[in-house]
JSON list of C-alpha atoms in Angstrom, two decimals:
[
{"chain": "A", "resi": 1, "resn": "MET", "atom": "CA", "xyz": [-83.96, 142.79, 203.50]},
{"chain": "A", "resi": 2, "resn": "GLN", "atom": "CA", "xyz": [-81.77, 140.18, 202.43]},
{"chain": "A", "resi": 3, "resn": "TRP", "atom": "CA", "xyz": [-81.59, 141.69, 199.07]},
{"chain": "A", "resi": 4, "resn": "ILE", "atom": "CA", "xyz": [-80.20, 145.17, 200.84]},
{"chain": "A", "resi": 5, "resn": "ALA", "atom": "CA", "xyz": [-77.50, 143.07, 202.28]},
{"chain": "A", "resi": 6, "resn": "VAL", "atom": "CA", "xyz": [-76.67, 141.43, 199.25]},
{"chain": "A", "resi": 7, "resn": "PHE", "atom": "CA", "xyz": [-76.51, 144.72, 197.41]},
{"chain": "A", "resi": 8, "resn": "ALA", "atom": "CA", "xyz": [-74.48, 146.30, 199.94]},
{"chain": "A", "resi": 9, "resn": "ILE", "atom": "CA", "xyz": [-71.90, 143.31, 199.72]},
{"chain": "A", "resi": 10, "resn": "VAL", "atom": "CA", "xyz": [-71.98, 143.66, 195.79]},
{"chain": "A", "resi": 11, "resn": "LEU", "atom": "CA", "xyz": [-71.51, 147.32, 196.06]},
{"chain": "A", "resi": 12, "resn": "LEU", "atom": "CA", "xyz": [-68.48, 147.26, 198.51]},
{"chain": "A", "resi": 13, "resn": "VAL", "atom": "CA", "xyz": [-66.70, 144.31, 196.30]},
{"chain": "A", "resi": 14, "resn": "GLY", "atom": "CA", "xyz": [-67.25, 146.49, 193.26]},
{"chain": "A", "resi": 15, "resn": "LEU", "atom": "CA", "xyz": [-65.81, 149.52, 195.08]},
{"chain": "A", "resi": 16, "resn": "ALA", "atom": "CA", "xyz": [-62.89, 147.53, 196.26]},
{"chain": "A", "resi": 17, "resn": "VAL", "atom": "CA", "xyz": [-62.28, 146.12, 192.95]},
{"chain": "A", "resi": 18, "resn": "THR", "atom": "CA", "xyz": [-62.52, 149.33, 190.91]},
{"chain": "A", "resi": 19, "resn": "PHE", "atom": "CA", "xyz": [-60.43, 151.42, 193.26]},
{"chain": "A", "resi": 20, "resn": "TRP", "atom": "CA", "xyz": [-57.78, 148.88, 194.79]},
{"chain": "A", "resi": 21, "resn": "LYS", "atom": "CA", "xyz": [-55.22, 151.13, 193.78]},
{"chain": "A", "resi": 22, "resn": "THR", "atom": "CA", "xyz": [-56.46, 154.09, 195.69]},
{"chain": "A", "resi": 23, "resn": "ILE", "atom": "CA", "xyz": [-57.17, 151.79, 198.83]},
{"chain": "A", "resi": 24, "resn": "LEU", "atom": "CA", "xyz": [-53.76, 150.36, 198.74]},
{"chain": "A", "resi": 25, "resn": "GLY", "atom": "CA", "xyz": [-52.09, 153.89, 198.52]},
{"chain": "A", "resi": 26, "resn": "ALA", "atom": "CA", "xyz": [-54.14, 154.83, 201.49]},
{"chain": "A", "resi": 27, "resn": "LEU", "atom": "CA", "xyz": [-53.12, 152.03, 203.27]},
{"chain": "A", "resi": 28, "resn": "ALA", "atom": "CA", "xyz": [-49.20, 152.51, 202.63]},
{"chain": "A", "resi": 29, "resn": "VAL", "atom": "CA", "xyz": [-49.96, 156.15, 203.74]},
{"chain": "A", "resi": 30, "resn": "LEU", "atom": "CA", "xyz": [-51.41, 155.06, 207.13]},
{"chain": "A", "resi": 31, "resn": "VAL", "atom": "CA", "xyz": [-48.51, 152.44, 207.67]},
{"chain": "A", "resi": 32, "resn": "LEU", "atom": "CA", "xyz": [-45.93, 155.13, 206.84]},
{"chain": "A", "resi": 33, "resn": "ALA", "atom": "CA", "xyz": [-47.55, 157.80, 209.19]},
{"chain": "A", "resi": 34, "resn": "GLY", "atom": "CA", "xyz": [-47.44, 154.98, 212.02]},
{"chain": "A", "resi": 35, "resn": "ALA", "atom": "CA", "xyz": [-43.90, 154.33, 211.36]},
{"chain": "A", "resi": 36, "resn": "ALA", "atom": "CA", "xyz": [-43.04, 157.90, 211.66]},
{"chain": "A", "resi": 37, "resn": "LEU", "atom": "CA", "xyz": [-45.03, 158.71, 214.77]},
{"chain": "A", "resi": 38, "resn": "TRP", "atom": "CA", "xyz": [-43.15, 155.38, 216.32]},
{"chain": "A", "resi": 39, "resn": "ALA", "atom": "CA", "xyz": [-39.88, 156.98, 215.26]},
{"chain": "A", "resi": 40, "resn": "TRP", "atom": "CA", "xyz": [-40.83, 160.19, 216.78]},
{"chain": "A", "resi": 41, "resn": "GLN", "atom": "CA", "xyz": [-41.88, 159.01, 219.88]},
{"chain": "A", "resi": 42, "resn": "ALA", "atom": "CA", "xyz": [-38.67, 156.65, 220.24]},
{"chain": "A", "resi": 43, "resn": "LEU", "atom": "CA", "xyz": [-36.75, 159.71, 219.52]},
{"chain": "A", "resi": 44, "resn": "ARG", "atom": "CA", "xyz": [-38.45, 162.11, 222.19]},
{"chain": "A", "resi": 45, "resn": "SER", "atom": "CA", "xyz": [-37.86, 159.13, 224.72]},
{"chain": "A", "resi": 46, "resn": "ARG", "atom": "CA", "xyz": [-34.28, 158.85, 223.93]},
{"chain": "A", "resi": 47, "resn": "VAL", "atom": "CA", "xyz": [-33.75, 162.56, 224.03]},
{"chain": "A", "resi": 48, "resn": "LYS", "atom": "CA", "xyz": [-35.78, 162.67, 227.50]},
{"chain": "A", "resi": 49, "resn": "GLU", "atom": "CA", "xyz": [-33.40, 159.67, 228.94]},
{"chain": "A", "resi": 50, "resn": "ARG", "atom": "CA", "xyz": [-30.19, 161.42, 227.89]},
{"chain": "A", "resi": 51, "resn": "ARG", "atom": "CA", "xyz": [-31.50, 164.62, 229.53]},
{"chain": "A", "resi": 52, "resn": "ASP", "atom": "CA", "xyz": [-32.12, 162.89, 232.70]},
{"chain": "A", "resi": 53, "resn": "GLN", "atom": "CA", "xyz": [-28.63, 161.25, 232.76]},
{"chain": "A", "resi": 54, "resn": "ALA", "atom": "CA", "xyz": [-27.37, 164.80, 232.27]},
{"chain": "A", "resi": 55, "resn": "ALA", "atom": "CA", "xyz": [-29.32, 166.27, 235.19]},
{"chain": "A", "resi": 56, "resn": "ALA", "atom": "CA", "xyz": [-28.14, 163.09, 237.30]},
{"chain": "A", "resi": 57, "resn": "LEU", "atom": "CA", "xyz": [-24.50, 163.81, 236.47]},
{"chain": "A", "resi": 58, "resn": "ALA", "atom": "CA", "xyz": [-24.55, 167.26, 237.49]},
{"chain": "A", "resi": 59, "resn": "ALA", "atom": "CA", "xyz": [-26.41, 166.45, 240.44]},
{"chain": "A", "resi": 60, "resn": "ARG", "atom": "CA", "xyz": [-23.38, 164.10, 241.36]},
{"chain": "A", "resi": 61, "resn": "ALA", "atom": "CA", "xyz": [-21.14, 166.81, 240.35]},
{"chain": "A", "resi": 62, "resn": "ASP", "atom": "CA", "xyz": [-22.54, 169.25, 242.72]},
{"chain": "A", "resi": 63, "resn": "ARG", "atom": "CA", "xyz": [-22.78, 166.95, 245.78]},
{"chain": "A", "resi": 64, "resn": "GLU", "atom": "CA", "xyz": [-18.96, 166.02, 245.10]},
{"chain": "A", "resi": 65, "resn": "HIS", "atom": "CA", "xyz": [-18.05, 169.85, 244.94]},
{"chain": "A", "resi": 66, "resn": "ALA", "atom": "CA", "xyz": [-19.83, 170.36, 248.01]},
{"chain": "A", "resi": 67, "resn": "LEU", "atom": "CA", "xyz": [-17.93, 167.56, 249.80]},
{"chain": "A", "resi": 68, "resn": "PHE", "atom": "CA", "xyz": [-14.68, 168.86, 248.14]},
{"chain": "A", "resi": 69, "resn": "LEU", "atom": "CA", "xyz": [-15.53, 172.17, 249.75]},
{"chain": "A", "resi": 70, "resn": "GLU", "atom": "CA", "xyz": [-15.95, 170.50, 253.21]},
{"chain": "A", "resi": 71, "resn": "GLY", "atom": "CA", "xyz": [-12.66, 169.06, 252.82]},
{"chain": "A", "resi": 72, "resn": "LYS", "atom": "CA", "xyz": [-13.84, 165.48, 252.40]},
{"chain": "A", "resi": 73, "resn": "ASP", "atom": "CA", "xyz": [-12.13, 162.71, 250.38]},
{"chain": "A", "resi": 74, "resn": "ALA", "atom": "CA", "xyz": [-15.47, 161.93, 248.51]},
{"chain": "A", "resi": 75, "resn": "GLY", "atom": "CA", "xyz": [-15.47, 165.48, 246.91]},
{"chain": "A", "resi": 76, "resn": "VAL", "atom": "CA", "xyz": [-11.94, 164.49, 245.17]},
{"chain": "A", "resi": 77, "resn": "PHE", "atom": "CA", "xyz": [-12.38, 160.78, 244.64]},
{"chain": "A", "resi": 78, "resn": "GLY", "atom": "CA", "xyz": [-16.18, 160.29, 244.55]},
{"chain": "A", "resi": 79, "resn": "ARG", "atom": "CA", "xyz": [-17.64, 156.96, 245.31]},
{"chain": "A", "resi": 80, "resn": "TYR", "atom": "CA", "xyz": [-14.14, 155.23, 245.03]},
{"chain": "A", "resi": 81, "resn": "SER", "atom": "CA", "xyz": [-11.93, 155.81, 248.24]},
{"chain": "A", "resi": 82, "resn": "PRO", "atom": "CA", "xyz": [-8.50, 155.93, 248.02]},
{"chain": "A", "resi": 83, "resn": "ILE", "atom": "CA", "xyz": [-6.35, 153.55, 249.72]},
{"chain": "A", "resi": 84, "resn": "ASP", "atom": "CA", "xyz": [-4.72, 154.71, 253.00]},
{"chain": "A", "resi": 85, "resn": "LEU", "atom": "CA", "xyz": [-1.04, 153.80, 252.29]},
{"chain": "A", "resi": 86, "resn": "ASP", "atom": "CA", "xyz": [-0.42, 154.41, 256.30]},
{"chain": "A", "resi": 87, "resn": "ARG", "atom": "CA", "xyz": [-2.34, 151.40, 257.00]},
{"chain": "A", "resi": 88, "resn": "PRO", "atom": "CA", "xyz": [-1.06, 148.05, 256.18]},
{"chain": "A", "resi": 89, "resn": "ARG", "atom": "CA", "xyz": [-4.19, 146.51, 254.67]},
{"chain": "A", "resi": 90, "resn": "PRO", "atom": "CA", "xyz": [-6.71, 148.68, 252.85]},
{"chain": "A", "resi": 91, "resn": "THR", "atom": "CA", "xyz": [-10.22, 148.98, 253.88]},
{"chain": "A", "resi": 92, "resn": "PRO", "atom": "CA", "xyz": [-12.93, 147.28, 251.91]},
{"chain": "A", "resi": 93, "resn": "LEU", "atom": "CA", "xyz": [-15.15, 149.47, 250.22]},
{"chain": "A", "resi": 94, "resn": "PRO", "atom": "CA", "xyz": [-18.81, 149.55, 251.30]},
{"chain": "A", "resi": 95, "resn": "ALA", "atom": "CA", "xyz": [-21.52, 147.35, 249.43]},
{"chain": "A", "resi": 96, "resn": "THR", "atom": "CA", "xyz": [-24.21, 150.27, 249.29]},
{"chain": "A", "resi": 97, "resn": "MET", "atom": "CA", "xyz": [-24.30, 154.06, 249.24]},
{"chain": "A", "resi": 98, "resn": "ALA", "atom": "CA", "xyz": [-25.90, 153.99, 252.69]},
{"chain": "A", "resi": 99, "resn": "GLU", "atom": "CA", "xyz": [-22.79, 152.00, 254.17]},
{"chain": "A", "resi": 100, "resn": "TRP", "atom": "CA", "xyz": [-20.56, 154.52, 252.46]},
{"chain": "A", "resi": 101, "resn": "ARG", "atom": "CA", "xyz": [-22.31, 157.40, 253.85]},
{"chain": "A", "resi": 102, "resn": "GLU", "atom": "CA", "xyz": [-22.27, 155.97, 257.42]},
{"chain": "A", "resi": 103, "resn": "GLN", "atom": "CA", "xyz": [-18.82, 155.42, 257.22]},
{"chain": "A", "resi": 104, "resn": "ARG", "atom": "CA", "xyz": [-18.10, 158.72, 256.04]},
{"chain": "A", "resi": 105, "resn": "ARG", "atom": "CA", "xyz": [-20.06, 160.10, 259.14]},
{"chain": "A", "resi": 106, "resn": "ARG", "atom": "CA", "xyz": [-17.94, 158.26, 261.58]},
{"chain": "A", "resi": 107, "resn": "LYS", "atom": "CA", "xyz": [-14.76, 159.48, 260.25]}
]
């Protein structure tokens, strides 16, 4: 039984010594294929991220357009309210979007 293990080890070492160029080439191909797969997935991730950003921007533009059609200032100025020149001091901007919406509902 032990001689089979020794024979197998000698056979594997002999094959590795004989075909080392082929083995090295196969490893290089595998490394290049892995790098190409990683680059492809990174590119797909970046494209998806940009697509999501464009969709979010379009949704915000649609929201602001609807507000503009309703005659609200947020439709023109977006998240940044203009200073009311009739008041002596400007009103502070809300800290969160929820506060902003609540202030707009009250007006």
